Tab-separated table of C-alpha atoms in Angstrom:
chain	number	residue	atom	x	y	z
A	1	GLY	CA	50.710	34.240	-31.717
A	2	GLU	CA	51.695	37.722	-32.769
A	3	ASN	CA	50.784	39.043	-36.213
A	4	VAL	CA	52.432	42.168	-37.619
A	5	GLU	CA	51.045	43.996	-40.647
A	6	GLN	CA	53.205	46.564	-42.431
A	7	HIS	CA	52.212	49.210	-44.995
A	8	PRO	CA	52.985	50.265	-47.616
A	9	SER	CA	54.938	47.500	-49.295
A	10	THR	CA	56.687	50.015	-51.548
A	11	LEU	CA	57.242	53.733	-51.077
A	12	SER	CA	58.900	56.150	-53.463
A	13	VAL	CA	59.754	59.705	-52.385
A	14	GLN	CA	61.804	62.593	-53.638
A	15	GLU	CA	65.013	63.463	-51.875
A	16	GLY	CA	64.310	65.816	-49.009
A	17	ASP	CA	60.729	64.647	-48.516
A	18	SER	CA	59.505	62.701	-45.502
A	19	ALA	CA	58.657	59.008	-45.485
A	20	VAL	CA	56.252	57.245	-43.146
A	21	ILE	CA	55.874	53.491	-42.700
A	22	LYS	CA	53.126	52.054	-40.535
A	23	CYS	CA	52.743	48.771	-38.686
A	24	THR	CA	49.994	47.194	-36.645
A	25	TYR	CA	50.274	44.298	-34.252
A	26	SER	CA	47.777	41.904	-32.762
A	27	ASP	CA	49.149	40.854	-29.359
A	28	SER	CA	48.355	43.441	-26.718
A	29	ALA	CA	51.124	41.960	-24.548
A	30	SER	CA	53.787	43.093	-27.029
A	31	ASN	CA	55.977	45.732	-25.462
A	32	TYR	CA	59.061	46.111	-27.644
A	33	PHE	CA	59.083	47.358	-31.239
A	34	PRO	CA	62.318	47.611	-33.241
A	35	TRP	CA	62.807	48.840	-36.792
A	36	TYR	CA	65.447	47.341	-39.069
A	37	LYS	CA	66.930	48.589	-42.332
A	38	GLN	CA	68.144	46.012	-44.825
A	39	GLU	CA	70.083	46.886	-47.945
A	40	LEU	CA	70.147	44.384	-50.774
A	41	GLY	CA	72.083	41.249	-49.837
A	42	LYS	CA	73.094	42.624	-46.461
A	43	ARG	CA	72.174	42.099	-42.839
A	44	PRO	CA	69.210	43.826	-41.213
A	45	GLN	CA	70.501	46.707	-39.113
A	46	LEU	CA	68.657	48.100	-36.117
A	47	ILE	CA	67.916	51.775	-36.708
A	48	ILE	CA	65.606	52.602	-33.840
A	49	ASP	CA	63.432	50.845	-31.293
A	50	ILE	CA	60.733	51.791	-28.836
A	51	ARG	CA	59.368	50.209	-25.695
A	52	SER	CA	55.782	50.347	-24.593
A	53	ASN	CA	56.375	52.757	-21.739
A	54	VAL	CA	57.009	55.627	-24.184
A	55	GLY	CA	54.953	57.043	-27.021
A	56	GLU	CA	57.661	58.534	-29.180
A	57	LYS	CA	61.389	58.307	-29.705
A	58	LYS	CA	63.614	60.321	-31.999
A	59	ASP	CA	67.158	59.930	-33.283
A	60	GLN	CA	68.232	62.692	-35.659
A	61	ARG	CA	66.159	62.241	-38.863
A	62	ILE	CA	64.412	59.094	-37.642
A	63	ALA	CA	61.508	58.888	-35.241
A	64	VAL	CA	59.132	56.178	-34.112
A	65	THR	CA	55.703	56.644	-32.579
A	66	LEU	CA	53.688	54.071	-30.689
A	67	ASN	CA	49.959	53.973	-29.980
A	68	LYS	CA	49.345	51.064	-27.625
A	69	THR	CA	45.616	51.563	-27.521
A	70	ALA	CA	45.311	51.226	-31.261
A	71	LYS	CA	48.168	48.719	-31.439
A	72	HIS	CA	50.101	50.486	-34.133
A	73	PHE	CA	53.513	52.061	-34.473
A	74	SER	CA	55.115	54.103	-37.221
A	75	LEU	CA	58.540	54.995	-38.558
A	76	HIS	CA	59.127	58.548	-39.712
A	77	ILE	CA	62.145	59.557	-41.774
A	78	THR	CA	62.586	63.248	-42.463
A	79	GLU	CA	64.805	64.947	-45.051
A	80	THR	CA	65.253	61.662	-46.896
A	81	GLN	CA	68.476	60.996	-48.755
A	82	PRO	CA	69.271	58.470	-51.531
A	83	GLU	CA	71.232	56.379	-49.036
A	84	ASP	CA	68.020	55.865	-47.086
A	85	SER	CA	66.863	53.630	-49.945
A	86	ALA	CA	66.476	50.090	-48.564
A	87	VAL	CA	63.905	47.649	-47.237
A	88	TYR	CA	62.593	48.559	-43.795
A	89	PHE	CA	61.113	45.969	-41.434
A	90	CYS	CA	59.096	46.563	-38.325
A	91	ALA	CA	58.881	43.915	-35.625
A	92	ALA	CA	57.159	43.213	-32.351
A	93	ASN	CA	58.145	41.207	-29.327
A	94	PRO	CA	55.497	40.060	-26.907
A	95	GLY	CA	57.567	39.136	-23.910
A	96	LEU	CA	60.607	41.346	-23.583
A	97	GLY	CA	61.295	42.009	-19.929
A	98	ASN	CA	58.512	39.817	-18.638
A	99	SER	CA	59.172	36.642	-16.703
A	100	GLY	CA	58.158	33.508	-18.539
A	101	GLY	CA	58.013	35.500	-21.754
A	102	SER	CA	58.599	34.508	-25.352
A	103	ASN	CA	62.383	34.221	-25.110
A	104	TYR	CA	62.566	37.599	-26.810
A	105	LYS	CA	61.740	36.354	-30.284
A	106	LEU	CA	60.518	38.855	-32.868
A	107	THR	CA	57.675	38.750	-35.345
A	108	PHE	CA	58.492	40.793	-38.439
A	109	GLY	CA	56.323	42.711	-40.846
A	110	LYS	CA	56.628	41.936	-44.543
A	111	GLY	CA	58.842	44.929	-45.214
A	112	THR	CA	58.661	48.221	-47.099
A	113	LEU	CA	60.901	48.949	-50.058
A	114	LEU	CA	61.770	52.626	-49.764
A	115	THR	CA	63.206	54.363	-52.803
A	116	VAL	CA	64.505	57.898	-52.452
A	117	ASN	CA	64.847	59.570	-55.850
A	118	PRO	CA	67.575	62.199	-56.209
B	1	GLY	CA	79.762	46.820	-30.099
B	2	ALA	CA	77.305	43.926	-30.534
B	3	VAL	CA	78.944	42.380	-33.591
B	4	VAL	CA	77.638	39.081	-34.940
B	5	SER	CA	79.758	37.095	-37.378
B	6	GLN	CA	78.247	34.459	-39.650
B	7	HIS	CA	80.120	31.986	-41.840
B	8	PRO	CA	80.200	30.996	-44.576
B	9	SER	CA	78.643	33.867	-46.509
B	10	TRP	CA	77.963	31.779	-49.606
B	11	VAL	CA	77.670	28.035	-50.147
B	12	ILE	CA	77.038	26.130	-53.363
B	13	CYS	CA	76.840	22.378	-53.082
B	14	LYS	CA	75.273	19.282	-54.533
B	15	SER	CA	71.958	17.854	-53.455
B	16	GLY	CA	72.327	15.462	-50.537
B	17	THR	CA	75.172	17.363	-48.898
B	18	SER	CA	74.963	18.563	-45.307
B	19	VAL	CA	75.932	22.172	-44.727
B	20	LYS	CA	76.967	23.772	-41.436
B	21	ILE	CA	76.572	27.501	-40.802
B	22	GLU	CA	78.211	29.199	-37.836
B	23	CYS	CA	76.987	32.223	-35.935
B	24	ARG	CA	79.307	33.923	-33.469
B	25	SER	CA	78.850	36.869	-31.150
B	26	LEU	CA	82.250	38.545	-31.232
B	27	ASP	CA	82.148	41.080	-28.437
B	28	PHE	CA	79.322	39.960	-26.193
B	29	GLN	CA	77.810	36.863	-24.658
B	30	ALA	CA	74.569	35.616	-26.123
B	31	THR	CA	72.455	33.110	-24.225
B	32	THR	CA	69.890	33.264	-26.994
B	33	MET	CA	70.468	33.204	-30.730
B	34	PHE	CA	67.887	33.040	-33.483
B	35	TRP	CA	67.928	31.477	-36.930
B	36	TYR	CA	65.901	32.985	-39.750
B	37	ARG	CA	65.250	32.115	-43.344
B	38	GLN	CA	64.612	34.800	-45.932
B	39	PHE	CA	63.350	34.238	-49.467
B	40	PRO	CA	63.991	36.894	-52.157
B	41	LYS	CA	61.994	40.069	-51.560
B	42	GLN	CA	60.323	38.549	-48.531
B	43	SER	CA	60.438	39.020	-44.795
B	44	LEU	CA	62.454	37.233	-42.150
B	45	MET	CA	60.870	33.990	-41.063
B	46	LEU	CA	61.973	32.687	-37.693
B	47	MET	CA	63.028	29.043	-37.876
B	48	ALA	CA	64.182	28.402	-34.343
B	49	THR	CA	65.401	29.911	-31.122
B	50	SER	CA	68.731	28.602	-29.920
B	51	ASN	CA	69.495	28.607	-26.207
B	52	GLU	CA	72.952	27.977	-24.837
B	53	GLY	CA	73.197	24.578	-23.193
B	54	SER	CA	69.711	23.389	-24.071
B	55	LYS	CA	67.657	22.168	-27.003
B	56	ALA	CA	66.524	24.638	-29.599
B	57	THR	CA	62.888	25.658	-29.882
B	58	TYR	CA	61.607	25.251	-33.417
B	59	GLU	CA	58.780	27.193	-35.027
B	60	GLN	CA	55.784	25.362	-36.346
B	61	GLY	CA	56.481	23.706	-39.682
B	62	VAL	CA	60.265	23.659	-39.323
B	63	GLU	CA	61.732	20.135	-39.343
B	64	LYS	CA	64.129	19.819	-36.426
B	65	ASP	CA	65.791	16.748	-37.944
B	66	LYS	CA	66.390	18.698	-41.129
B	67	PHE	CA	67.749	21.816	-39.482
B	68	LEU	CA	69.994	20.802	-36.594
B	69	ILE	CA	70.901	23.561	-34.168
B	70	ASN	CA	73.647	23.460	-31.591
B	71	HIS	CA	74.431	26.261	-29.131
B	72	ALA	CA	77.365	24.887	-27.195
B	73	SER	CA	78.747	28.161	-25.838
B	74	LEU	CA	77.671	31.706	-25.083
B	75	THR	CA	79.284	32.925	-28.299
B	76	LEU	CA	78.578	30.210	-30.869
B	77	SER	CA	75.518	28.647	-32.417
B	78	THR	CA	75.526	26.405	-35.473
B	79	LEU	CA	72.830	25.470	-37.964
B	80	THR	CA	73.314	22.304	-39.985
B	81	VAL	CA	71.105	21.749	-43.001
B	82	THR	CA	71.127	17.977	-43.365
B	83	SER	CA	70.847	16.232	-46.714
B	84	ALA	CA	70.129	19.534	-48.417
B	85	HIS	CA	67.910	19.664	-51.497
B	86	PRO	CA	67.217	22.461	-53.995
B	87	GLU	CA	64.148	23.572	-52.044
B	88	ASP	CA	66.438	24.343	-49.103
B	89	SER	CA	68.180	27.016	-51.164
B	90	SER	CA	67.670	30.319	-49.382
B	91	PHE	CA	69.264	33.126	-47.390
B	92	TYR	CA	69.824	32.065	-43.784
B	93	ILE	CA	70.476	34.727	-41.160
B	94	CYS	CA	71.277	34.404	-37.487
B	95	SER	CA	70.851	36.965	-34.762
B	96	ALA	CA	71.946	37.211	-31.162
B	97	ARG	CA	70.887	39.082	-28.060
B	98	VAL	CA	73.171	40.529	-25.448
B	99	TYR	CA	73.063	38.376	-22.333
B	100	THR	CA	71.897	40.952	-19.824
B	101	GLY	CA	69.014	43.356	-19.847
B	102	ASN	CA	66.397	44.142	-22.419
B	103	GLN	CA	68.582	44.335	-25.478
B	104	PRO	CA	67.691	44.101	-29.179
B	105	GLN	CA	68.716	41.412	-31.635
B	106	HIS	CA	71.795	41.981	-33.762
B	107	PHE	CA	72.127	40.156	-37.051
B	108	GLY	CA	74.910	38.338	-38.847
B	109	ASP	CA	75.642	38.970	-42.516
B	110	GLY	CA	73.696	35.920	-43.602
B	111	THR	CA	74.546	32.815	-45.609
B	112	ARG	CA	73.321	32.363	-49.144
B	113	LEU	CA	72.816	28.642	-49.678
B	114	SER	CA	72.429	27.273	-53.187
B	115	ILE	CA	71.775	23.568	-53.645
B	116	LEU	CA	72.283	22.221	-57.159
């Protein structure tokens, strides 16, 4: 099955700095990679996702890059703000869009606790 | 759009009680819903995949007789923790996918279950 590794487990930055979180995956058939933000005691919220037919996607201060050859993808947050503080999870799905796939289930990384200091 | 409602948000009950948790997609149809368990400061662990009108698919190590899943309609899936014990205490979260196309999972608010 799929295995997703996420680093670092904790990340502390100053407000205005950039933050980068990296994930690797093991299943070369994986072709969908979402990122979720989870504040304490709340639901995970989708912040950005990328499919394997693109290498980069950007949405305002958030961007995700994907390197299929190396099987890794990264989340980039620029101009960080205190409200960006949360746990961020990467995930991979091996069968999205493919017939007879995995029923679209996700394998999650262990999470990164991001703290943005004012 | 893509709102998932989960109830109850918090349950405290005695050991041996069965607890039912509901997961509803409010503004979309979901043929597939997922049930996760999350321990404090840990990741989301998939328990089972719930498909409308068919039996759920459980992940390895998850007792299907312990965690009963029913997905009777395109907008509702339920998880029943049978004869709950303190070790079942956890944060349970459901998610749902939009019926058509390659769409992401959207999560409910979760249910914090505490068994005394």
